[in-house]
Short mmCIF file of C-alpha atoms and ligand atoms in Angstrom, two decimals:
data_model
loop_
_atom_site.label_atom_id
_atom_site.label_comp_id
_atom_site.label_asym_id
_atom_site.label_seq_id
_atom_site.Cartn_x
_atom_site.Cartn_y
_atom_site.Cartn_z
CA UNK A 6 12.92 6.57 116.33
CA UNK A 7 9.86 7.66 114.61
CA UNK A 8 7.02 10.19 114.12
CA UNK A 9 3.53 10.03 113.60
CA UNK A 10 1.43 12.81 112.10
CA UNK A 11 -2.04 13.54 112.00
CA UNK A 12 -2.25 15.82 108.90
CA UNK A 13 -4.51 18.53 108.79
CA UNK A 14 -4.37 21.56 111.33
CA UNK A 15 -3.52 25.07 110.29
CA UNK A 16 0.02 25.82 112.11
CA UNK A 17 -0.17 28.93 113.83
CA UNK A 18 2.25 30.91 116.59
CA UNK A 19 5.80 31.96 117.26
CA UNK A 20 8.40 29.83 116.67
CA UNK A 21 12.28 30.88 117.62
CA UNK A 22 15.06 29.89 115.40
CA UNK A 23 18.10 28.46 116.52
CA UNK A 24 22.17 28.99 115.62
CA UNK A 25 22.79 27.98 111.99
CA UNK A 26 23.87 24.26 111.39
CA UNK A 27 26.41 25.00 109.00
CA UNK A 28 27.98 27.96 110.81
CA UNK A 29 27.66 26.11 114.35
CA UNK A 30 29.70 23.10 113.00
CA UNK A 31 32.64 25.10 111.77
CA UNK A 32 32.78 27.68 114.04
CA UNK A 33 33.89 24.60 116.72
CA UNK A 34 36.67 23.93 113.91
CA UNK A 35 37.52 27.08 114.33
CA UNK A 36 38.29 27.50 117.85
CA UNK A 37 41.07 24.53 117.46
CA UNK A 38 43.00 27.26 115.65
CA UNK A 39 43.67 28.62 119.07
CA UNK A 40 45.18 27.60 122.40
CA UNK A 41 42.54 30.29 124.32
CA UNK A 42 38.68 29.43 125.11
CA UNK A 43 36.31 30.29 122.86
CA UNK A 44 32.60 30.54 123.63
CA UNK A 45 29.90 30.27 120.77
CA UNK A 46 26.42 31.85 122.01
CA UNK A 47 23.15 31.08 120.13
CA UNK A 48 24.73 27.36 119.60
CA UNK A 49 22.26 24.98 118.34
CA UNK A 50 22.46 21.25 120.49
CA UNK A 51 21.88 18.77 117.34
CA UNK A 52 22.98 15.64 116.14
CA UNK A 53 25.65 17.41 114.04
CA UNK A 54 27.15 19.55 116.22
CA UNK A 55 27.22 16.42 119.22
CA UNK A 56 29.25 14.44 115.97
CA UNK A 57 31.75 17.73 115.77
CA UNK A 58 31.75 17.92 119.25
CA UNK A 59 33.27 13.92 119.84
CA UNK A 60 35.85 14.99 116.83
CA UNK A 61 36.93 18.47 118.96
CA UNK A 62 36.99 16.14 122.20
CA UNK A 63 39.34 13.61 120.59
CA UNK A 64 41.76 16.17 119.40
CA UNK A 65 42.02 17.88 122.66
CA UNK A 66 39.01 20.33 123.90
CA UNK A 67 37.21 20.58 126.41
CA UNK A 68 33.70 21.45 126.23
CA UNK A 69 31.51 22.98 128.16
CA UNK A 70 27.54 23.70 127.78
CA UNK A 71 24.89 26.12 128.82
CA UNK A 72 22.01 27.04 127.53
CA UNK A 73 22.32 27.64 124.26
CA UNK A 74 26.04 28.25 125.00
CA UNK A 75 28.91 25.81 124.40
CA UNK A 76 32.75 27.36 125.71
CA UNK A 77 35.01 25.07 123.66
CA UNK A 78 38.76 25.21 124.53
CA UNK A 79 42.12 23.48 123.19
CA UNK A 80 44.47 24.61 125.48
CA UNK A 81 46.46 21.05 123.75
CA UNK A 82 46.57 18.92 120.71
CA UNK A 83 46.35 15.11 122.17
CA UNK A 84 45.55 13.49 118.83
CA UNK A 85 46.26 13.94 115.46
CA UNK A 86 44.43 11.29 114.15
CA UNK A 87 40.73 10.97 114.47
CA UNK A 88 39.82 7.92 113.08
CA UNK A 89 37.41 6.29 115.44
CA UNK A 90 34.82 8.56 115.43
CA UNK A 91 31.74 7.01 116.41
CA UNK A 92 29.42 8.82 114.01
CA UNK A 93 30.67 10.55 111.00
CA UNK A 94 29.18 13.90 109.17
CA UNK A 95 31.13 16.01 106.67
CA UNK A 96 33.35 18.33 109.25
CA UNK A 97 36.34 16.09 110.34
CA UNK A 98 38.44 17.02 106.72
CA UNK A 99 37.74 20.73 107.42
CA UNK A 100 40.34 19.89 110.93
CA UNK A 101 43.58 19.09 108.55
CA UNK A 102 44.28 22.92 108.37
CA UNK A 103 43.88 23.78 112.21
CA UNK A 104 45.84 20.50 113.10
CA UNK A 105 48.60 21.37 110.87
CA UNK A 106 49.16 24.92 111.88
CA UNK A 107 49.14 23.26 116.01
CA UNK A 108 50.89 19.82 114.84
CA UNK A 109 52.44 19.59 111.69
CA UNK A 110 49.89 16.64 111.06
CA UNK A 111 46.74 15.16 110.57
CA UNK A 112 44.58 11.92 109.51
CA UNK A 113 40.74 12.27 108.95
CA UNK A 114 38.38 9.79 107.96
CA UNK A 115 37.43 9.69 103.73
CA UNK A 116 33.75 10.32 103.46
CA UNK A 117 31.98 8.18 100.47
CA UNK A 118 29.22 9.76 98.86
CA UNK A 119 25.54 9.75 100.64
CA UNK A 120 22.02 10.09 99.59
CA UNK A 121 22.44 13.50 97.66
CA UNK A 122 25.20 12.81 95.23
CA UNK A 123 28.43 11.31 95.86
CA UNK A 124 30.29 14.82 97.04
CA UNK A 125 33.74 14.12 96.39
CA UNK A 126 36.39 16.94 98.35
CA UNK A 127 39.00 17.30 95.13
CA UNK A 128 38.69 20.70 95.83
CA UNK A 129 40.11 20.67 99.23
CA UNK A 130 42.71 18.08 98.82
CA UNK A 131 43.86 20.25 96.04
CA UNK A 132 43.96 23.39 97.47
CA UNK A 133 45.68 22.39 100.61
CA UNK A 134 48.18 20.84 98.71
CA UNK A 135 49.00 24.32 96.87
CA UNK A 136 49.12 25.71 100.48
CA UNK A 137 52.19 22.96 100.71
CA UNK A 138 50.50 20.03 102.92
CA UNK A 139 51.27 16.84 101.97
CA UNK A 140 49.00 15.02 101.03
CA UNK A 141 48.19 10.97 101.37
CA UNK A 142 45.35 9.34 100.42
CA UNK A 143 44.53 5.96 102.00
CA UNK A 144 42.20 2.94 102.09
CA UNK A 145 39.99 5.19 104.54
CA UNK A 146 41.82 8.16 105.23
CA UNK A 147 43.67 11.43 103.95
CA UNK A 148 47.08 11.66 106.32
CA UNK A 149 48.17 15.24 105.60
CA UNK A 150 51.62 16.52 106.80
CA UNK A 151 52.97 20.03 106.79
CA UNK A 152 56.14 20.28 109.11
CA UNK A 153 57.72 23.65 108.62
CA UNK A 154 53.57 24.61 108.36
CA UNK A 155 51.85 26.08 105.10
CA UNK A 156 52.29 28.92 103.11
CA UNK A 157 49.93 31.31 101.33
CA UNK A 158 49.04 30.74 97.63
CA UNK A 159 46.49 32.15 94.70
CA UNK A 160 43.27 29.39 94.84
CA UNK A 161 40.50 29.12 91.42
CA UNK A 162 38.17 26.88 92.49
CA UNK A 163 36.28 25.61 89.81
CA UNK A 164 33.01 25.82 91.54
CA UNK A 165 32.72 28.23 94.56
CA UNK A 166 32.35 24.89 97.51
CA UNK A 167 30.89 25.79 100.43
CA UNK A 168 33.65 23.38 102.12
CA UNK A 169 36.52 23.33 100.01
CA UNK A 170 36.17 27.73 100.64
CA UNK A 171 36.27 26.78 104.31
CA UNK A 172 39.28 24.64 104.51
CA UNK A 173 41.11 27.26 102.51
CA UNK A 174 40.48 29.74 105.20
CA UNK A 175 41.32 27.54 107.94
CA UNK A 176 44.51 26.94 106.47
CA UNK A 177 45.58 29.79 105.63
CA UNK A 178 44.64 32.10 108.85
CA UNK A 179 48.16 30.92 110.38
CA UNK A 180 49.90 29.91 106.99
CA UNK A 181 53.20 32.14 106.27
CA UNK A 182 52.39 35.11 103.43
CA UNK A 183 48.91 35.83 101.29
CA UNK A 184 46.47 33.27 100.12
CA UNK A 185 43.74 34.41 97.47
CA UNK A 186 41.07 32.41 96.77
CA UNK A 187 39.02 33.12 93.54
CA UNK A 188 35.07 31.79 92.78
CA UNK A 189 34.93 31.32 96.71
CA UNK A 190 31.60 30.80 97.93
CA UNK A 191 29.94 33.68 100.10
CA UNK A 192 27.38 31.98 102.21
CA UNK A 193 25.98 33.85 105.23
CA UNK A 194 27.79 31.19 107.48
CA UNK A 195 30.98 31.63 105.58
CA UNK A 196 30.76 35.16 106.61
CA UNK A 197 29.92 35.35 110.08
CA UNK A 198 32.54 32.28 110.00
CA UNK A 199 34.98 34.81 108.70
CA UNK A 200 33.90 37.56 111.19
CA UNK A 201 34.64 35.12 114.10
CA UNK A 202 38.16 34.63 112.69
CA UNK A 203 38.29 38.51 112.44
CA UNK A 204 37.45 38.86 116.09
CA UNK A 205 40.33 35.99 116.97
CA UNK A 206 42.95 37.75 115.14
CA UNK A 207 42.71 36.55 111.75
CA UNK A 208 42.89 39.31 108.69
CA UNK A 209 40.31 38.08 106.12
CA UNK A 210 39.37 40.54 103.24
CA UNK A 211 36.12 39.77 101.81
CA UNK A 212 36.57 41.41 98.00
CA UNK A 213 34.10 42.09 94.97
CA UNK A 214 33.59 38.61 92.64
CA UNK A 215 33.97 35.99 94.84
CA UNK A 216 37.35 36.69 95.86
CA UNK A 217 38.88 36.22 99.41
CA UNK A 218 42.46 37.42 100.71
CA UNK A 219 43.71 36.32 103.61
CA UNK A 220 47.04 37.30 105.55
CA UNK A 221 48.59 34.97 107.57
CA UNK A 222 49.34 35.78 111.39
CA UNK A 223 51.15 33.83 114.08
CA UNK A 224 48.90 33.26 116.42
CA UNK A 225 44.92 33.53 117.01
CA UNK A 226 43.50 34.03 120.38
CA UNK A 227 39.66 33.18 122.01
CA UNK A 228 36.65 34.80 121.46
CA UNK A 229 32.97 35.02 122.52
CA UNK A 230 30.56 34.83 118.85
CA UNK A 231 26.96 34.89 118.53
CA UNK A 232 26.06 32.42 115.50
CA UNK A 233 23.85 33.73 112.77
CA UNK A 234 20.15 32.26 113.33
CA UNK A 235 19.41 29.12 110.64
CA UNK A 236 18.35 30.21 107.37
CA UNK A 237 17.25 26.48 106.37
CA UNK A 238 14.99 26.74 109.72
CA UNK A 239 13.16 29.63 108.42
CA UNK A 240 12.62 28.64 105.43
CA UNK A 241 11.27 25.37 106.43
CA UNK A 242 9.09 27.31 108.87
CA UNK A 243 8.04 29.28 106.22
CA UNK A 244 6.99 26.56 103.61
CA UNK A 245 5.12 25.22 107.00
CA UNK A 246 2.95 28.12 107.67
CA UNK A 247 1.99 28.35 103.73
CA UNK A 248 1.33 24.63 103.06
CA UNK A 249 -1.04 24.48 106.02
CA UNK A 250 -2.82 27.84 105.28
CA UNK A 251 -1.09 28.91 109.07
CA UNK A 252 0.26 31.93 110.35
CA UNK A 253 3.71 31.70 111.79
CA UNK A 254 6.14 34.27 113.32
CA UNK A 255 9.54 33.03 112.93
CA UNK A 256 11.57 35.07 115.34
CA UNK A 257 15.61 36.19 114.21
CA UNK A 258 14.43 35.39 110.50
CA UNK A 259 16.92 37.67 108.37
CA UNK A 260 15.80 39.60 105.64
CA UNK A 261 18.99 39.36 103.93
CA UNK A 262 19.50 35.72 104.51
CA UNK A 263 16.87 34.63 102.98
CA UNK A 264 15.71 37.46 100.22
CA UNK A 265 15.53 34.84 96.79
CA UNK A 266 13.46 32.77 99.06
CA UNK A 267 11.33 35.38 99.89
CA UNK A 268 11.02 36.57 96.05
CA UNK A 269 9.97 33.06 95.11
CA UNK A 270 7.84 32.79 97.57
CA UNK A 271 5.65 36.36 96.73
CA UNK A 272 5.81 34.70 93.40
CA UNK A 273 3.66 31.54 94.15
CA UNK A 274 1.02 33.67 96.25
CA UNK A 275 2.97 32.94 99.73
CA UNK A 276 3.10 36.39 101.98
CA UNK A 277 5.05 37.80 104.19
CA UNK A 278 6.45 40.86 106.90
CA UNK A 279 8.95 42.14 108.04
CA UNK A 280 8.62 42.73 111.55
CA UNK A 281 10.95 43.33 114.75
CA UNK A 282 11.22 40.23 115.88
CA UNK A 283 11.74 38.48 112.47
CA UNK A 284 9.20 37.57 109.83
CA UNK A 285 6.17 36.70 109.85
CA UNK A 286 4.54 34.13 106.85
CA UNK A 287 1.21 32.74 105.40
CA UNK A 288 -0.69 32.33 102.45
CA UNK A 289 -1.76 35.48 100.81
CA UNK A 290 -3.76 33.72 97.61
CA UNK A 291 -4.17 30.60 96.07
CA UNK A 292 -1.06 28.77 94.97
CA UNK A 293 0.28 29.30 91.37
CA UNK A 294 3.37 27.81 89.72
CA UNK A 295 7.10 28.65 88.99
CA UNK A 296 10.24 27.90 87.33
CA UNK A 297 13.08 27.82 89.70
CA UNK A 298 16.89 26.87 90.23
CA UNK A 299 19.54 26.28 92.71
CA UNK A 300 22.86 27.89 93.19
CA UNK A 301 25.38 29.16 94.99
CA UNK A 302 24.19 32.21 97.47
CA UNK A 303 22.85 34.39 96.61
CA UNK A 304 21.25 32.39 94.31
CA UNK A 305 18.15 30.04 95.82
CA UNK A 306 19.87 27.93 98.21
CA UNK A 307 19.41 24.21 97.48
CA UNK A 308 18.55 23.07 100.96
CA UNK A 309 15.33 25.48 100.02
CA UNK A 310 14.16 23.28 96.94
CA UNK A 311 12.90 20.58 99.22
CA UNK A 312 10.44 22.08 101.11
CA UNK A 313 9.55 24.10 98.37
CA UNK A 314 8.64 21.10 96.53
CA UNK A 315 5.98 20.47 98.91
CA UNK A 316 4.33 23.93 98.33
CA UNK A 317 4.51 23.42 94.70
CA UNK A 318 2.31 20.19 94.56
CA UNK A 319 -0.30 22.40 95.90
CA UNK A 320 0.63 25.08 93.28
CA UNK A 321 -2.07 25.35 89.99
CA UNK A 322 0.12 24.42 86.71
CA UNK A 323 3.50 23.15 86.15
CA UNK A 324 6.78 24.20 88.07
CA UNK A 325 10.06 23.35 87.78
CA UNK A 326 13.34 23.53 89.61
CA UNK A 327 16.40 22.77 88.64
CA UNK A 328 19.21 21.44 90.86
CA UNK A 329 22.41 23.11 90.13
CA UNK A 330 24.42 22.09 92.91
CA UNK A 331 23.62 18.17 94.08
CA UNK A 332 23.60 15.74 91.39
CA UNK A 333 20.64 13.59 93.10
CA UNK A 334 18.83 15.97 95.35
CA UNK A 335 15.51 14.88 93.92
CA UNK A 336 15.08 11.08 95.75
CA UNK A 337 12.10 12.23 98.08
CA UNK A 338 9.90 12.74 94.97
CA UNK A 339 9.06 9.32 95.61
CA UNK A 340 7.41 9.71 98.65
CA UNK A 341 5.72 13.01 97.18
CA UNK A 342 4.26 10.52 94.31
CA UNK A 343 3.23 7.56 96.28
CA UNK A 344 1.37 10.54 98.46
CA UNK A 345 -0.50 11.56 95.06
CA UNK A 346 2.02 14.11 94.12
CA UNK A 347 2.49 14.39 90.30
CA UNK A 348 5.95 15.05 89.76
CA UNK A 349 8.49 14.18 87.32
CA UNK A 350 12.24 13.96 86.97
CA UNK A 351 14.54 14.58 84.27
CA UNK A 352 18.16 14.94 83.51
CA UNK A 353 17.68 17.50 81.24
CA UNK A 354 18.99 21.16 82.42
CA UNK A 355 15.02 22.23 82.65
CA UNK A 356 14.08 26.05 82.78
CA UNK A 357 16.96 27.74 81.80
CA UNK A 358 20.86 27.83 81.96
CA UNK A 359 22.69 24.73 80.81
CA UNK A 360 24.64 23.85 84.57
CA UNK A 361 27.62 21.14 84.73
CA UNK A 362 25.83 18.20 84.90
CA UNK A 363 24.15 18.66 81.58
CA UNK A 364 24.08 15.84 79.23
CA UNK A 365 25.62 13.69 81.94
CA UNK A 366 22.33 11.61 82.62
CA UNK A 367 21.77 12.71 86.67
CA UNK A 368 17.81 13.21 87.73
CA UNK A 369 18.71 16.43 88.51
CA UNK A 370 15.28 18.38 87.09
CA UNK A 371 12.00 18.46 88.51
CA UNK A 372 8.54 19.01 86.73
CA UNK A 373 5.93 19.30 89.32
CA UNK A 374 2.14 19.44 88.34
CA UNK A 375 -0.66 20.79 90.45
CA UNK A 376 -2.25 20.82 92.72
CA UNK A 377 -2.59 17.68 94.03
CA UNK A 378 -4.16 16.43 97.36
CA UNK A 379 -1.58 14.19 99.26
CA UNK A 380 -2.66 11.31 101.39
CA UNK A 381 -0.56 9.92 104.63
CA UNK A 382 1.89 6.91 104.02
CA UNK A 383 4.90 5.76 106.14
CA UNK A 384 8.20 6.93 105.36
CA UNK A 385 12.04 6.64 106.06
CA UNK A 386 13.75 10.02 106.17
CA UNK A 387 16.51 9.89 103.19
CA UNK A 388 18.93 12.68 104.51
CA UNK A 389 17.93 15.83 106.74
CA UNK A 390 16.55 18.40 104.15
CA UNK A 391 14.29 15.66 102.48
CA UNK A 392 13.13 14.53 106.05
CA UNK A 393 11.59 18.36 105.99
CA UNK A 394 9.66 17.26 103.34
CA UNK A 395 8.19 14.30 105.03
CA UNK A 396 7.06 16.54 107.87
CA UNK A 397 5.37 19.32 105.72
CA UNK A 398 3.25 16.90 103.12
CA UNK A 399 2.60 14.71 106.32
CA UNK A 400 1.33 17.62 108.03
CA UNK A 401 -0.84 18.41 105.10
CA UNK A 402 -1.86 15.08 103.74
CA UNK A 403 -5.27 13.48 104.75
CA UNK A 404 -4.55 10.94 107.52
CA UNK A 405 -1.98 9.54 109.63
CA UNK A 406 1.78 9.49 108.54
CA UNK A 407 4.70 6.91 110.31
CA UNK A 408 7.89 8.74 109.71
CA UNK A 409 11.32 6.53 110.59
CA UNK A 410 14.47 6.82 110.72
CA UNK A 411 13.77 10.83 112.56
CA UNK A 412 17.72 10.72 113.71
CA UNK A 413 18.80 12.58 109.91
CA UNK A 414 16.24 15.15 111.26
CA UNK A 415 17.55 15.59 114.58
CA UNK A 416 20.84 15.93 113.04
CA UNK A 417 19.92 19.53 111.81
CA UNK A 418 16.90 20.73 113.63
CA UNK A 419 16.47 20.91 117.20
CA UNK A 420 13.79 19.63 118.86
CA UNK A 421 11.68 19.80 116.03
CA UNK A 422 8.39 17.83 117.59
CA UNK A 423 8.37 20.07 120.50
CA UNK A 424 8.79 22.90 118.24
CA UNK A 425 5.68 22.45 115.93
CA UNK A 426 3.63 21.18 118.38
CA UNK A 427 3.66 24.62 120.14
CA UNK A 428 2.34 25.76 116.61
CA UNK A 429 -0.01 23.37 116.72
CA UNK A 430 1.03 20.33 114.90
CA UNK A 431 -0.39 17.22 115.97
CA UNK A 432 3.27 15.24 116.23
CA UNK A 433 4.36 12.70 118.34
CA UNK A 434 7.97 10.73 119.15
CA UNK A 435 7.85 6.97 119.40
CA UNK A 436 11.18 6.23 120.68
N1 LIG B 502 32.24 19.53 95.26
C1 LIG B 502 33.19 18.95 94.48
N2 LIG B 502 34.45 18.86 94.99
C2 LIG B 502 34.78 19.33 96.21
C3 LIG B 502 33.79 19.95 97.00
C4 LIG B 502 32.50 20.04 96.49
O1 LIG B 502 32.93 18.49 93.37
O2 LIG B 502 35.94 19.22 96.62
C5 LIG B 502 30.85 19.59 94.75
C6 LIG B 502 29.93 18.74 95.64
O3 LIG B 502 29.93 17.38 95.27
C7 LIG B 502 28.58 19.38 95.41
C8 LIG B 502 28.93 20.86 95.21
O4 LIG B 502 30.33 20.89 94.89
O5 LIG B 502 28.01 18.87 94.22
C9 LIG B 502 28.66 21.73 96.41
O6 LIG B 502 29.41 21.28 97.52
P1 LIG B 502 29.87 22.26 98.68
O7 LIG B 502 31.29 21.94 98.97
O8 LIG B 502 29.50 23.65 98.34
O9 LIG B 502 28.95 21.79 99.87
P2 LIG B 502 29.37 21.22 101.28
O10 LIG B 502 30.36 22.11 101.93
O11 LIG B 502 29.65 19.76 101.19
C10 LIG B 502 27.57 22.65 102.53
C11 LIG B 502 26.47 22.36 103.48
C12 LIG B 502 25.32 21.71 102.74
C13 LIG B 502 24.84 22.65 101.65
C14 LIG B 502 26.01 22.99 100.72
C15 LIG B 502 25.67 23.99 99.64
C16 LIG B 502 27.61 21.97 105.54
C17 LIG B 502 28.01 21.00 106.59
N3 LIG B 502 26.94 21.46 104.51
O12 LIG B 502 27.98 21.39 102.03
O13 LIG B 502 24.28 21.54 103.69
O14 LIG B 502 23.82 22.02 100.91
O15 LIG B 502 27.10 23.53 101.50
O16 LIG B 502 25.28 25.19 100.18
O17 LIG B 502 27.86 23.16 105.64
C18 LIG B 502 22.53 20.45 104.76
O18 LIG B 502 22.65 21.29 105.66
O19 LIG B 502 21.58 19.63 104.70
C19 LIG B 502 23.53 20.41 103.69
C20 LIG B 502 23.65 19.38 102.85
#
C-alpha cells in the first residue's frame, strides 16, 4: 500500500491519541502469566499488536475486541512452541518467562537484526539463564526449559534494555525468592507495565537508580488496565503541527511523558500548553538550531530524533543529534537529502559525551544545516519511526509525495490517514 501527499497545508484541530505501542504489546504478554481474563482498555488496533495477538492465540488465548477494548484470556497453555508465526515483530522472546512459569517450556523464533541496527537480545538470554532457564540456541530458535520453574537472582545489565528489563520482570513475577535487577530501564510503559502486574498480584518495587525488586508469588490473577496514551504519537503530532506552521490539540498528551521533548522543543522556537485535555502545539518563532542526544528515559527518547529531524532542516544554523541507543537510526537522511535537506552523518560521538559505539565506525551522528526547502519525491518507508518522517517533510515539501511500503506505519500508528486528514492533511491510501 501507499500514500500520496500534497504538501503544503497548515495542520490544524484535535487529534486523540491512542494506547501506547510498546505498553499495548507487552501488556498482552502479560496476561499469559495468568489463567483469569484480563481486559486492556485504551488498546490501540495496529499492525503490532494484530502480530502479538496471532502469538497469544497460538499459545492458548482467546481474544476478544471492542472498541478500543481487547479481553485477552489463557484459561490453557496449548503450545509451547510458536514457531510459525505468520508475521514476526520483537515480542515473541519476551513469552519464554510466562510460558515457563505455566509450562516448564518454551521455543520462540531468533530475530536477526532490521533496519535500525542489528539488536541482538544477549541481555535476555543471559539474564534468564541466571533466573535458572535453560537455555538452547538453535538454527532459528531459542528452546528454553525450566522444569522445577525459576528462581530469583541479582541482574546488572550493562545497558538499562527496554526488553531485556521486561523479560526479567516477566520471569521473575512467579519465580521462587527475590530478583533485583540493577541499570533497569524506567520507561513510562515499563511502569504502567509494572502497575498492571501490581494490580494482578505481582509485588514489584520500583527503587532509586535504576533498580527493580521483585518478589515472587504463586499465582497472578486477571485484571482490567487502562494503557498509558502513546508518547511517540504525541510527539509526532507535535513535530506535525510545528513543521507545517499548524495548531494542533493532542488530547491525553502527558506532561511527564514527554517533558525533554518538550524542553527541546521551547528550545528551537516550537510552543506549547498545557491544557485539560492534553497539550496543545505550534510554532511560536522562527526555527533556530540545537545540539541534541538520545538515551534512555528520561533522557530524549530515540523514537523522538526522527521527526525531530524534520523540524531541524527548517531550523537556521547547524544541529546535531546524537544517537546513543541504535547503532544505524540515521538511514532516512537519505530521503531528507534527495528532498534538499542538507544533512550529514558521522560516526563520531558529535555534541558531547563519548557513548559505546565510539570509535567503532557506526553513522550514528547527525549534522543538520538549515533551513532548507524540501521538495516531494517517492519513498519506501524504512521501519515505522522513519516512515514518520516521510509523512512530516512530505507534508511540508512543495509538491506531490508517493510513499510505499505504508504497512511499517500501520504497524505503530493507527489509522494514521484518517487521522491527519481530520487536521487537514491532504493524504490519501492507494491500496
Ligand atoms: N541491546 C543489546 N542486547 C540486548 C538488548 C538490547 O545489545 O539483549 C541493545 C539494542 O541492540 C539497542 C539497545 O540495547 O541498541 C536498546 O535496546 P532495548 O532493548 O532498550 O530496546 P527494545 O526493547 O528492543 C524498545 C522499543 C523500541 C524503542 C526502544 C528504546 C518495543 C517493542 N520497542 O525496543 O521501539 O526504540 O525500546 O526505547 O518496545 C519503536 O517503537 O519504533 C521502537 C523501535
Amino acid at each position: 500500500m501507499k500514500f500520496t501527499i500534497n504538501g503544503g497545508k497548515k495542520l490544524q484541530g484535535e487529534v486523540q491519541l491512542t494506547g501506547a505501542k510498546n505498553a499495548a504489546t507487552k501488556m498482552m504478554i502479560a496476561s499469559l502469566l495468568t489463567e483469569e481474563p484480563c481486559i486492556l482498555k485504551n488498546f490501540p488496533q495496529i499492525g503490532d499488536t494484530e502480530i502479538v495477538a496471532e502469538l497469544c492465540q497460538l499459545i492458548g488465548a482467546q481474544l476478544e475486541y471492542g472498541d478500543h477494548e481487547l479481553k485477552i484470556h489463557t484459561p490453557v497453555i496449548k503450545q509451547t512452541e510458536v514457531m510459525s508465526l505468520s508475521r514476526r515483530n520483537r515480542i515473541p522472546i519476551l513469552a519464554i518467562g510466562p510460558l515457563l512459569a505455566r509450562a516448564g517450556e518454551a521455543e520462540v523464533p531468533i530475530l536477526g537484526g532490521d533496519k535500525i541496527g542489528p539488536r541482538p537480545v544477549n541481555l535476555h538470554v543471559n539474564a534468564l539463564k541466571a533466573l535458572g532457564a535453560e537455555i538452547t540456541v538453535t538454527k532459528d530458535s531459542y528452546k528454553a526449559v525450566a522444569k522445577d520453574g525459576l528462581k530469583g537472582a541479582s541482574i546488572d545489565l550493562q545497558f538499562p534494555s527496554v526488553g531485556a528489563t521486561e523479560n526479567i520482570i516477566f520471569a521473575a513475577v512467579l519465580a521462587k525468592g527475590e530478583t533485583t535487577i540493577n541499570n533497569a530501564a524506567i520507561e513510562p510503559e515499563i511502569i504502567d507495565l509494572i502497575k498492571m502486574l501490581q494490580n494482578m498480584g505481582a509485588v514489584i518495587d520500583l527503587g532509586a537508580n535504576r533498580t527493580i525488586k521483585i518478589t515472587g508469588v504463586e499465582k497472578l490473577k486477571g485484571v482490567t488496565h487502562s494503557i498509558i496514551p502513546d508518547r511517540n504519537e504525541a510527539v509526532s503530532f507535535a513535530c506535525l503541527a510545528v513543521a507545517t506552521d499548524g495548531d494542533i490539540l493532542v488530547k491525553d498528551a502527558r506532561q511527564n511523558d514527554l517533558s525533554t521533548f518538550l524542553d527541546a522543543l521551547k528550545k528551537i522556537g516550537g510552543g506549547y500548553e498545557i491544557v485539560d485535555e492534553g497539550i496543545r502545539f505550534y510554532k511560536e518563532k522562527e526555527l533556530s538550531s540545537i545540539e541534541i542526544e538520545t538515551g534512555p528515559h528520561p533522557k530524549f527518547m530515540t523514537d523522538w530524533q526522527q521527526p525531530f529531524t524534520v523540524l531541524l532542516t527548517q531550523a537556521q544554523g547547524n544541529s546535531i543529534i546524537h544517537e546513543t541507543i541504535y547503532e544505524d537510526r540515521f538511514g532516512y537522511t537519505n530521503d531528507l537529502n534527495q528532498m534538499g535537506a542538507d544533512i550529514k552523518t558521522s560516526s563520531e560521538c558529535l555534541g558531547g559525551l563519548d557513548c559505546r559505539f565510539n570509535s567503532k565506525g557506526f553513522s550514528h551522528s547527525i549534522t543538520v544545516h538549515g533551513p532548507t526547502p524540501l521538495k516531494a519525491i517517492n519513498t519506501q518507508v524504512r521501519d515505522l519511526r522513519s516512515g514518520m518522517v516521510n509523512i512530516i517533510s512530505a507534508l511540508i515539501a512543495e509538491g506531490t509525495s508517493l510513499i510505499s511500503g505504508i504497512e511499517e506505519i500501520d504497524r505503530g500508528y493507527e489509522k494514521i490517514d484518517e487521522r491527519l486528514q481530520g487536521l487537514g492533511a491532504e493524504i490519501d491510501r492507494l491500496r
